[in-house]
PDB file of C-alpha atoms in Angstrom:
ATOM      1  CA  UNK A   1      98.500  85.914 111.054  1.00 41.00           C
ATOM      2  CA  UNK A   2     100.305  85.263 108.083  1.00 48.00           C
ATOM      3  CA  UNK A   3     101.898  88.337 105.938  1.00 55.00           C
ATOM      4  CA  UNK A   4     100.102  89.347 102.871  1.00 60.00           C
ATOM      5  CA  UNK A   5     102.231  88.452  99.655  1.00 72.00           C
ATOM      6  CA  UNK A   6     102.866  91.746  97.540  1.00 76.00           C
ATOM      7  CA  UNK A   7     101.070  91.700  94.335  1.00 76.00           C
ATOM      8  CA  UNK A   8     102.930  95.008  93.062  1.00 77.00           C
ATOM      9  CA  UNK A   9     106.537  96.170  94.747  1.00 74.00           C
ATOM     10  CA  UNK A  10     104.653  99.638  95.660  1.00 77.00           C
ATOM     11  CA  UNK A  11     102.098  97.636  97.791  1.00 81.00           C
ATOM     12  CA  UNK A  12     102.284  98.566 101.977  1.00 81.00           C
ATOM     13  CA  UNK A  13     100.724  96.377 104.066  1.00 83.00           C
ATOM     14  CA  UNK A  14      97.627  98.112 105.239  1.00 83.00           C
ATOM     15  CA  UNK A  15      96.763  98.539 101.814  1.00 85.00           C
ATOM     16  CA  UNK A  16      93.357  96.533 101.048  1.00 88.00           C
ATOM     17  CA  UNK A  17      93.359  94.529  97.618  1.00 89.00           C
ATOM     18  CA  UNK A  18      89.762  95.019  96.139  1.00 88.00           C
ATOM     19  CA  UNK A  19      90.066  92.800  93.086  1.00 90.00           C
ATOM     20  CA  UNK A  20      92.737  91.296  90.801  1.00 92.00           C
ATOM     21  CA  UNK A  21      91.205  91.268  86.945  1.00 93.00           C
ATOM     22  CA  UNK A  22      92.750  89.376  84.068  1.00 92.00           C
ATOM     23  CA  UNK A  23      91.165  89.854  80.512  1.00 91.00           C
ATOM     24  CA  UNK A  24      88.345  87.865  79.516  1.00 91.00           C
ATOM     25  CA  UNK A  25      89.319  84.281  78.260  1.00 89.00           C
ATOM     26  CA  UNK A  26      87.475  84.795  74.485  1.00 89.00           C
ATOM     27  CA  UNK A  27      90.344  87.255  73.788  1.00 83.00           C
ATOM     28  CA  UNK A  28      93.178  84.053  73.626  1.00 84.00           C
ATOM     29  CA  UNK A  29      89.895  81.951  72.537  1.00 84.00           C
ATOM     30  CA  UNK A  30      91.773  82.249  68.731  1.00 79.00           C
ATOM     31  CA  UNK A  31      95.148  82.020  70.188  1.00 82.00           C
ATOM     32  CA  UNK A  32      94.469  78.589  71.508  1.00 84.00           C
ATOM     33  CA  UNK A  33      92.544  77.255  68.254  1.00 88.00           C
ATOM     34  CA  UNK A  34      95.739  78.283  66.298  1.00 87.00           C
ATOM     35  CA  UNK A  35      97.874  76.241  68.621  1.00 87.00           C
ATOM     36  CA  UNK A  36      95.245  73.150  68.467  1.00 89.00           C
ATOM     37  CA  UNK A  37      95.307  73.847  64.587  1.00 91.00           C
ATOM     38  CA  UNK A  38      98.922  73.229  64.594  1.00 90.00           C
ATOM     39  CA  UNK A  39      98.875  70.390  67.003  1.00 89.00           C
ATOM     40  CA  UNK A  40      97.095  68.064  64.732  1.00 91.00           C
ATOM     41  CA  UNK A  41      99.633  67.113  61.809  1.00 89.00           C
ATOM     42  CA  UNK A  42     101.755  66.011  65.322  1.00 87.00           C
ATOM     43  CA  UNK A  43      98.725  63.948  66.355  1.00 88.00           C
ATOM     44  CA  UNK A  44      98.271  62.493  62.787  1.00 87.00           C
ATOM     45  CA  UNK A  45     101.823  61.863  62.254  1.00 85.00           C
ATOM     46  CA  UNK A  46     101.866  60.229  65.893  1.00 84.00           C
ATOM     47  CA  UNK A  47      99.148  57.761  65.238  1.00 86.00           C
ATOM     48  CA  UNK A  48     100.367  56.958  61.490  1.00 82.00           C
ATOM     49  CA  UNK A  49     103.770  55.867  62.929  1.00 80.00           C
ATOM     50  CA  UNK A  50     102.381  53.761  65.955  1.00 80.00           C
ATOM     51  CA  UNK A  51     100.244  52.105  63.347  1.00 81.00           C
ATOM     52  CA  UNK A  52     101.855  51.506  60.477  1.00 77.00           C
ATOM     53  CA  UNK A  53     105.810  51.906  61.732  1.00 72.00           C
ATOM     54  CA  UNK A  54     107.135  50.195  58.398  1.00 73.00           C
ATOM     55  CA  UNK A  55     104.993  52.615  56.232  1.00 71.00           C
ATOM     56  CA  UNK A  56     108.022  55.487  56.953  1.00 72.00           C
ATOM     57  CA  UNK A  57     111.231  55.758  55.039  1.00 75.00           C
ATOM     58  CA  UNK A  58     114.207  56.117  56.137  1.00 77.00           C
ATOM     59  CA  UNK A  59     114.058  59.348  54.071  1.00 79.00           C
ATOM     60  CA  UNK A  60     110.940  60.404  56.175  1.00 78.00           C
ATOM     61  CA  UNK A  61     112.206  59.130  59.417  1.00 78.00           C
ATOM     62  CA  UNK A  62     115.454  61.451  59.323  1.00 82.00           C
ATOM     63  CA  UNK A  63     112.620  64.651  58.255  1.00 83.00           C
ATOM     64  CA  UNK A  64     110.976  63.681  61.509  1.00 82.00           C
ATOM     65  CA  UNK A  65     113.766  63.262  63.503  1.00 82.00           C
ATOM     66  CA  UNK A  66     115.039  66.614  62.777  1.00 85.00           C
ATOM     67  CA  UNK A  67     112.158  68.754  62.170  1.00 87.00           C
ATOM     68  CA  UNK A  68     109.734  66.897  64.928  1.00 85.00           C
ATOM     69  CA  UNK A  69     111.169  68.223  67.872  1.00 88.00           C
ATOM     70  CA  UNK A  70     111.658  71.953  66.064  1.00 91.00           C
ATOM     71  CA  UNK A  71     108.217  72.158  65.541  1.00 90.00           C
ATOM     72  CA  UNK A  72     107.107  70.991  69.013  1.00 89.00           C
ATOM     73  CA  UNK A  73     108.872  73.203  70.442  1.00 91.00           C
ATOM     74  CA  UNK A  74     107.360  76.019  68.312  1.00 91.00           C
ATOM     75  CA  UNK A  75     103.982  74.977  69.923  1.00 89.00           C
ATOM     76  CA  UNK A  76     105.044  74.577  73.187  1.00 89.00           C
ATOM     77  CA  UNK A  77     106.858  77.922  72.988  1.00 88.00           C
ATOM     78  CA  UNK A  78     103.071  79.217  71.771  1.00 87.00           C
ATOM     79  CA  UNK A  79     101.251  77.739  74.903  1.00 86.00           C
ATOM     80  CA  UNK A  80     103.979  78.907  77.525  1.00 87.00           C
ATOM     81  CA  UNK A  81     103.622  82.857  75.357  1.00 86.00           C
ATOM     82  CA  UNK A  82     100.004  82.934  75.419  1.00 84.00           C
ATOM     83  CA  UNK A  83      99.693  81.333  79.368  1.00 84.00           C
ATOM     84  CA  UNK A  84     102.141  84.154  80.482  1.00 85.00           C
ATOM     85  CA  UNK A  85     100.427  86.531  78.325  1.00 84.00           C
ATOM     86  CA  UNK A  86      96.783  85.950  80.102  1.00 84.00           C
ATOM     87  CA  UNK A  87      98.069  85.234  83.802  1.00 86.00           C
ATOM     88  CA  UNK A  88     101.121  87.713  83.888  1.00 86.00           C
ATOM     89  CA  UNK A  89      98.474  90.872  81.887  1.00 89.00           C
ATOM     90  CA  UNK A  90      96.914  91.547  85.371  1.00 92.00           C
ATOM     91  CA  UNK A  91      94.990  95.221  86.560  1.00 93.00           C
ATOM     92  CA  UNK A  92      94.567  95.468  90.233  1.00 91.00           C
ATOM     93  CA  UNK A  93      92.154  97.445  92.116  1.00 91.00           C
ATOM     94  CA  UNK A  94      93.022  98.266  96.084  1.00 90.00           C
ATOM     95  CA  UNK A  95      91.630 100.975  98.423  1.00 88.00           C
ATOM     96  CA  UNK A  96      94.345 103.092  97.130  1.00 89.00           C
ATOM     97  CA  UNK A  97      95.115 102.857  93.688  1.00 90.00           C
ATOM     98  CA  UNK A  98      95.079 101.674  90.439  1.00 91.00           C
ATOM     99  CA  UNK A  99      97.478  99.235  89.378  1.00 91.00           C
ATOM    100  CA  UNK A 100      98.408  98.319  85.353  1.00 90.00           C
ATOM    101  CA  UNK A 101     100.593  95.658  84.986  1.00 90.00           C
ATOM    102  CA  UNK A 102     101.826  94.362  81.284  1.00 88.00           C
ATOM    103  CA  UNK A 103     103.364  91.998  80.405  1.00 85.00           C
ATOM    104  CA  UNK A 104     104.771  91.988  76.868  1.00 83.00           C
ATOM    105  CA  UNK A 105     106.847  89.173  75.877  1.00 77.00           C
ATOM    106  CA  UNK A 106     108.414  87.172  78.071  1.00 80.00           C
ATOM    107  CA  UNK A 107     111.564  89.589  79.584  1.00 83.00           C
ATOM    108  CA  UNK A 108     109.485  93.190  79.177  1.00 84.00           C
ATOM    109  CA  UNK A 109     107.191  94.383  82.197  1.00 86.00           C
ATOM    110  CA  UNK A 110     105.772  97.571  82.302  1.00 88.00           C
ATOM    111  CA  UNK A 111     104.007  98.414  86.152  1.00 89.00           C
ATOM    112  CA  UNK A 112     101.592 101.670  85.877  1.00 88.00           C
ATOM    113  CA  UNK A 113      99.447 102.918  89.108  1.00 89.00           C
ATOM    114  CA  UNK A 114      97.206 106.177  89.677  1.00 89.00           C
ATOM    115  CA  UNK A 115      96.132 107.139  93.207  1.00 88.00           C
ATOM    116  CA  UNK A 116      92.320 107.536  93.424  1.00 88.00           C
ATOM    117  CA  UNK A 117      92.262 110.769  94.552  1.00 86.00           C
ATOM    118  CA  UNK A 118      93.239 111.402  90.511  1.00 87.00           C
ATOM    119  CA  UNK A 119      90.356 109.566  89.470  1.00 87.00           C
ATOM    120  CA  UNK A 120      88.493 111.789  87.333  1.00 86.00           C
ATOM    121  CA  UNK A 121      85.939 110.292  85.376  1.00 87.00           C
ATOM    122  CA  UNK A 122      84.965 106.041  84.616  1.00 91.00           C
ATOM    123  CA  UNK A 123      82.833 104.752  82.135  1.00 91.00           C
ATOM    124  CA  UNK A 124      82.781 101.604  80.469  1.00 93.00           C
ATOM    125  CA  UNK A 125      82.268 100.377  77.131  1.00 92.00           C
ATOM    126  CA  UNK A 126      81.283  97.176  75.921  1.00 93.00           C
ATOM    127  CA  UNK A 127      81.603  96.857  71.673  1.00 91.00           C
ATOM    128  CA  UNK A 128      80.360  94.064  69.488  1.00 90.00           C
ATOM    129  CA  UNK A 129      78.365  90.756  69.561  1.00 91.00           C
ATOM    130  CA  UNK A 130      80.473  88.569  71.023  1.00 90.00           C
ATOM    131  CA  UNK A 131      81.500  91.304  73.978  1.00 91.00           C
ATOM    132  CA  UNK A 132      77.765  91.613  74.456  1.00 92.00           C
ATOM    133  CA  UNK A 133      77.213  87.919  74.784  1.00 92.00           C
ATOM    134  CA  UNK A 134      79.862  87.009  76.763  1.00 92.00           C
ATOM    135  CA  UNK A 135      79.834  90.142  78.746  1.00 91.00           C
ATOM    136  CA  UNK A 136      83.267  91.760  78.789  1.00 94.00           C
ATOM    137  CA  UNK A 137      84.579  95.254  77.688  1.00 93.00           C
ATOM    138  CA  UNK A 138      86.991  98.090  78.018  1.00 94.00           C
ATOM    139  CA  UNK A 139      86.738 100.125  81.171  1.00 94.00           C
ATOM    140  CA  UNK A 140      88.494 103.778  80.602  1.00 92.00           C
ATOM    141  CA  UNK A 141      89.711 105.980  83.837  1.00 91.00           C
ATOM    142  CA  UNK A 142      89.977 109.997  83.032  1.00 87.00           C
ATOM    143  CA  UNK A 143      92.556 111.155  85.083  1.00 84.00           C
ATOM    144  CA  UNK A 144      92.638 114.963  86.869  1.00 75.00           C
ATOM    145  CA  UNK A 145      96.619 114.821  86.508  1.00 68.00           C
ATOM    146  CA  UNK A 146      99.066 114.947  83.669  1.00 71.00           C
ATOM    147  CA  UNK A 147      99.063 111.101  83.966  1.00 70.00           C
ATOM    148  CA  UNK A 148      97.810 109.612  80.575  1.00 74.00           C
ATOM    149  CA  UNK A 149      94.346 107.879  80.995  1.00 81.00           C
ATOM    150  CA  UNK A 150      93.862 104.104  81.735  1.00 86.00           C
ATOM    151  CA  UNK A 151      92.210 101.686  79.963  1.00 90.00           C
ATOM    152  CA  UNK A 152      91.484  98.136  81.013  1.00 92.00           C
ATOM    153  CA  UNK A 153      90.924  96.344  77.857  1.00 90.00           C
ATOM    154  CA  UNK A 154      88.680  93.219  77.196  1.00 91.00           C
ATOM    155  CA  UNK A 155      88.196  92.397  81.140  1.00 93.00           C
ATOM    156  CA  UNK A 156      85.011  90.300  82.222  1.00 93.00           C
ATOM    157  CA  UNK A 157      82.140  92.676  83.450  1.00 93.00           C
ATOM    158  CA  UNK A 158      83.024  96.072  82.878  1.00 93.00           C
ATOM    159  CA  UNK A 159      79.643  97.899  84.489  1.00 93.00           C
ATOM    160  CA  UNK A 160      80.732  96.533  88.069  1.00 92.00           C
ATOM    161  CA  UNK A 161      84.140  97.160  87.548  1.00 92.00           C
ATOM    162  CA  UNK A 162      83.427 100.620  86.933  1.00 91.00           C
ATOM    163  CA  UNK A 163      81.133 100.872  89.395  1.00 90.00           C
ATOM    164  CA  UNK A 164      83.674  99.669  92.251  1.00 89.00           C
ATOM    165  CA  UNK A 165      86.480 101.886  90.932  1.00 89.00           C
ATOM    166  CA  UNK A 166      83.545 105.065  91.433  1.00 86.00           C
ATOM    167  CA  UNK A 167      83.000 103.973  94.517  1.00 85.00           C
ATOM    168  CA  UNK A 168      86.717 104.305  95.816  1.00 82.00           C
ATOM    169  CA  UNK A 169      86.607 107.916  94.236  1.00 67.00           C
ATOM    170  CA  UNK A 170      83.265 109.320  95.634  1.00 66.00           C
ATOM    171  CA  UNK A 171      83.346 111.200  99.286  1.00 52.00           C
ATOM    172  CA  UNK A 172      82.767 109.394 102.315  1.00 47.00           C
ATOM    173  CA  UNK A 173      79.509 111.181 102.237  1.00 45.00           C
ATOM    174  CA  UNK A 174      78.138 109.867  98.799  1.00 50.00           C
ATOM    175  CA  UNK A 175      79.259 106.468 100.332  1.00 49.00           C
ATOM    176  CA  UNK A 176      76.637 106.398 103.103  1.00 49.00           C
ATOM    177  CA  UNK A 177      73.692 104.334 102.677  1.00 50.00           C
ATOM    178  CA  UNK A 178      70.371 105.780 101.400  1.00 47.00           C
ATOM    179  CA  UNK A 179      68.036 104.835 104.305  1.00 46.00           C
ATOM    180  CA  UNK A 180      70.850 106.612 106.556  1.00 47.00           C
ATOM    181  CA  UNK A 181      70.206 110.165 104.242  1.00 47.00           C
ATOM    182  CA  UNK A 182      66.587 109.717 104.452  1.00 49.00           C
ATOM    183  CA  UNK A 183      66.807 109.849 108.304  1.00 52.00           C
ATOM    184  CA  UNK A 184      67.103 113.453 108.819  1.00 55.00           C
ATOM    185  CA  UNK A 185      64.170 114.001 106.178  1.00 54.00           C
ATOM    186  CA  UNK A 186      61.756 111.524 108.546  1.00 54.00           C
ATOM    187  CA  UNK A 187      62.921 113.083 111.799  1.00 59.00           C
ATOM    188  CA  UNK A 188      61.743 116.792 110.015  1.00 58.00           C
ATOM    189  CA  UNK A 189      58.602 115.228 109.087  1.00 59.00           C
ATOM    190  CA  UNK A 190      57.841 113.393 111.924  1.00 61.00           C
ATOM    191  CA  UNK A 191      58.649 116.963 114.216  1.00 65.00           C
ATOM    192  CA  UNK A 192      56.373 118.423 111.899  1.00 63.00           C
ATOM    193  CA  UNK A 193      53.411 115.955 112.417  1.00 65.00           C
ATOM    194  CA  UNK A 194      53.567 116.304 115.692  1.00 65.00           C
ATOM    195  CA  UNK A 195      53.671 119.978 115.615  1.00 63.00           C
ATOM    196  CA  UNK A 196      50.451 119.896 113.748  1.00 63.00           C
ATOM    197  CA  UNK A 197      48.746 117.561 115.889  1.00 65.00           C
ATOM    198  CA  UNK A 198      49.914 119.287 118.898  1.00 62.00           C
ATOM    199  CA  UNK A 199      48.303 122.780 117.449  1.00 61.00           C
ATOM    200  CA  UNK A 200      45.166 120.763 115.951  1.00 59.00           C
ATOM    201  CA  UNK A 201      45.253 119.606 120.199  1.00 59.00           C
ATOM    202  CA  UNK A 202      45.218 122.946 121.298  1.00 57.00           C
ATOM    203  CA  UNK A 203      42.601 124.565 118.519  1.00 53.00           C
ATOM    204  CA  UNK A 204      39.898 121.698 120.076  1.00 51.00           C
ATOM    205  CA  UNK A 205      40.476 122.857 123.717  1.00 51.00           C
ATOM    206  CA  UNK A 206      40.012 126.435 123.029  1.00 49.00           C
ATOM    207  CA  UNK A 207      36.847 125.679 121.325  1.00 47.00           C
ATOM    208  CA  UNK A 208      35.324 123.444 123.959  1.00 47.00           C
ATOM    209  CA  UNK A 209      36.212 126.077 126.672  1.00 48.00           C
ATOM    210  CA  UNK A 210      34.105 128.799 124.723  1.00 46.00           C
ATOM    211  CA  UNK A 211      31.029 126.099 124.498  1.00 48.00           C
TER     212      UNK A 211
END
């Protein structure tokens, strides 16, 4: 059996990874239109040259030349930021713990984790039109310890989230299906059916031995 990769360097082995959530993809929605924005003068000035190559100066040609690749870069620089931004932002959710991982920039990574057994409180919140729509939201995580709360911001679906992360905190108990509370309660009744019917039994013989 192959060895499960470590998502986080505090990760053992027998520890169970419940979900991995990025945030929602509408949050870089306006990052990416800026970086289409600024990819079409490079598309216009692409299919200018390749049809009409004499229409360019040399004037022009030596602007291009030395600002073309400058400004490509700039985008490409954009894309790489905002990829590493979505895929490197990541909030992890094991058996365990709760795992924050943010990435800011490209050299700064900050790694944050709270035991569930500090799990105080979780609700979620879900603000605005778009957030309603699309469904995505903040999820906020009250902490019993000094720790300062944590908040996953803009992730897809934040009811269920919330709901699994309540799950991990709640007894063993609370856990335990519903039909497998409601046993004891039909054993009690059904011992107390019987007890009737067993004293309803015995009322009918007594009578038919006075007649």
């Amino acid at each position: 059996m192959a060895e499960q990769k470590k998502l986080f360097p505090a990760q053992s082995k027998s520890e169970k990874v419940l979900d991995i959530i990025r945030k929602h993809w509408f949050v870089y929605f306006i990052f990416w239109l800026i970086v289409l924005f600024m990819s079409i003068p490079v598309i216009i000035v692409i299919t200018f040259w390749v049809s009409s190559p004499g229409s360019f100066t040399s004037f022009w040609i030596n602007i291009l030349i030395l600002f073309g690749p400058m400004y490509c870069l700039f985008i490409l620089g954009l894309l790489i930021y905002g990829f590493t931004d979505f895929y490197l932002d990541v909030y992890i959710v094991t058996d365990r713990r709760i795992v924050d991982i943010s990435q800011n920039g490209f050299f700064k990574r900050t790694i944050s984790e709270l035991n569930v057994t500090e799990i105080q409180d979780v609700n979620a919140e879900v603000n605005g039109f778009m957030a309603t729509l699309l469904h995505f939201g903040d999820v906020h995580i009250q902490t019993a310890s000094e720790k300062p709360n944590f908040v996953f911001e803009l992730i897809p679906h934040p009811y269920e989230v919330s709901k699994k992360i309540l799950d991990l905190h709640e007894p063993d108990d609370q856990k335990k299906p519903k039909k497998e509370k409601e046993e004891p309660e039909a054993d009690l009744a059904k011992s107390t059916r019987q007890a009737q019917e067993k004293e309803k039994n015995g009322s009918e013989g007594e009578i038919t031995k006075i007649t």
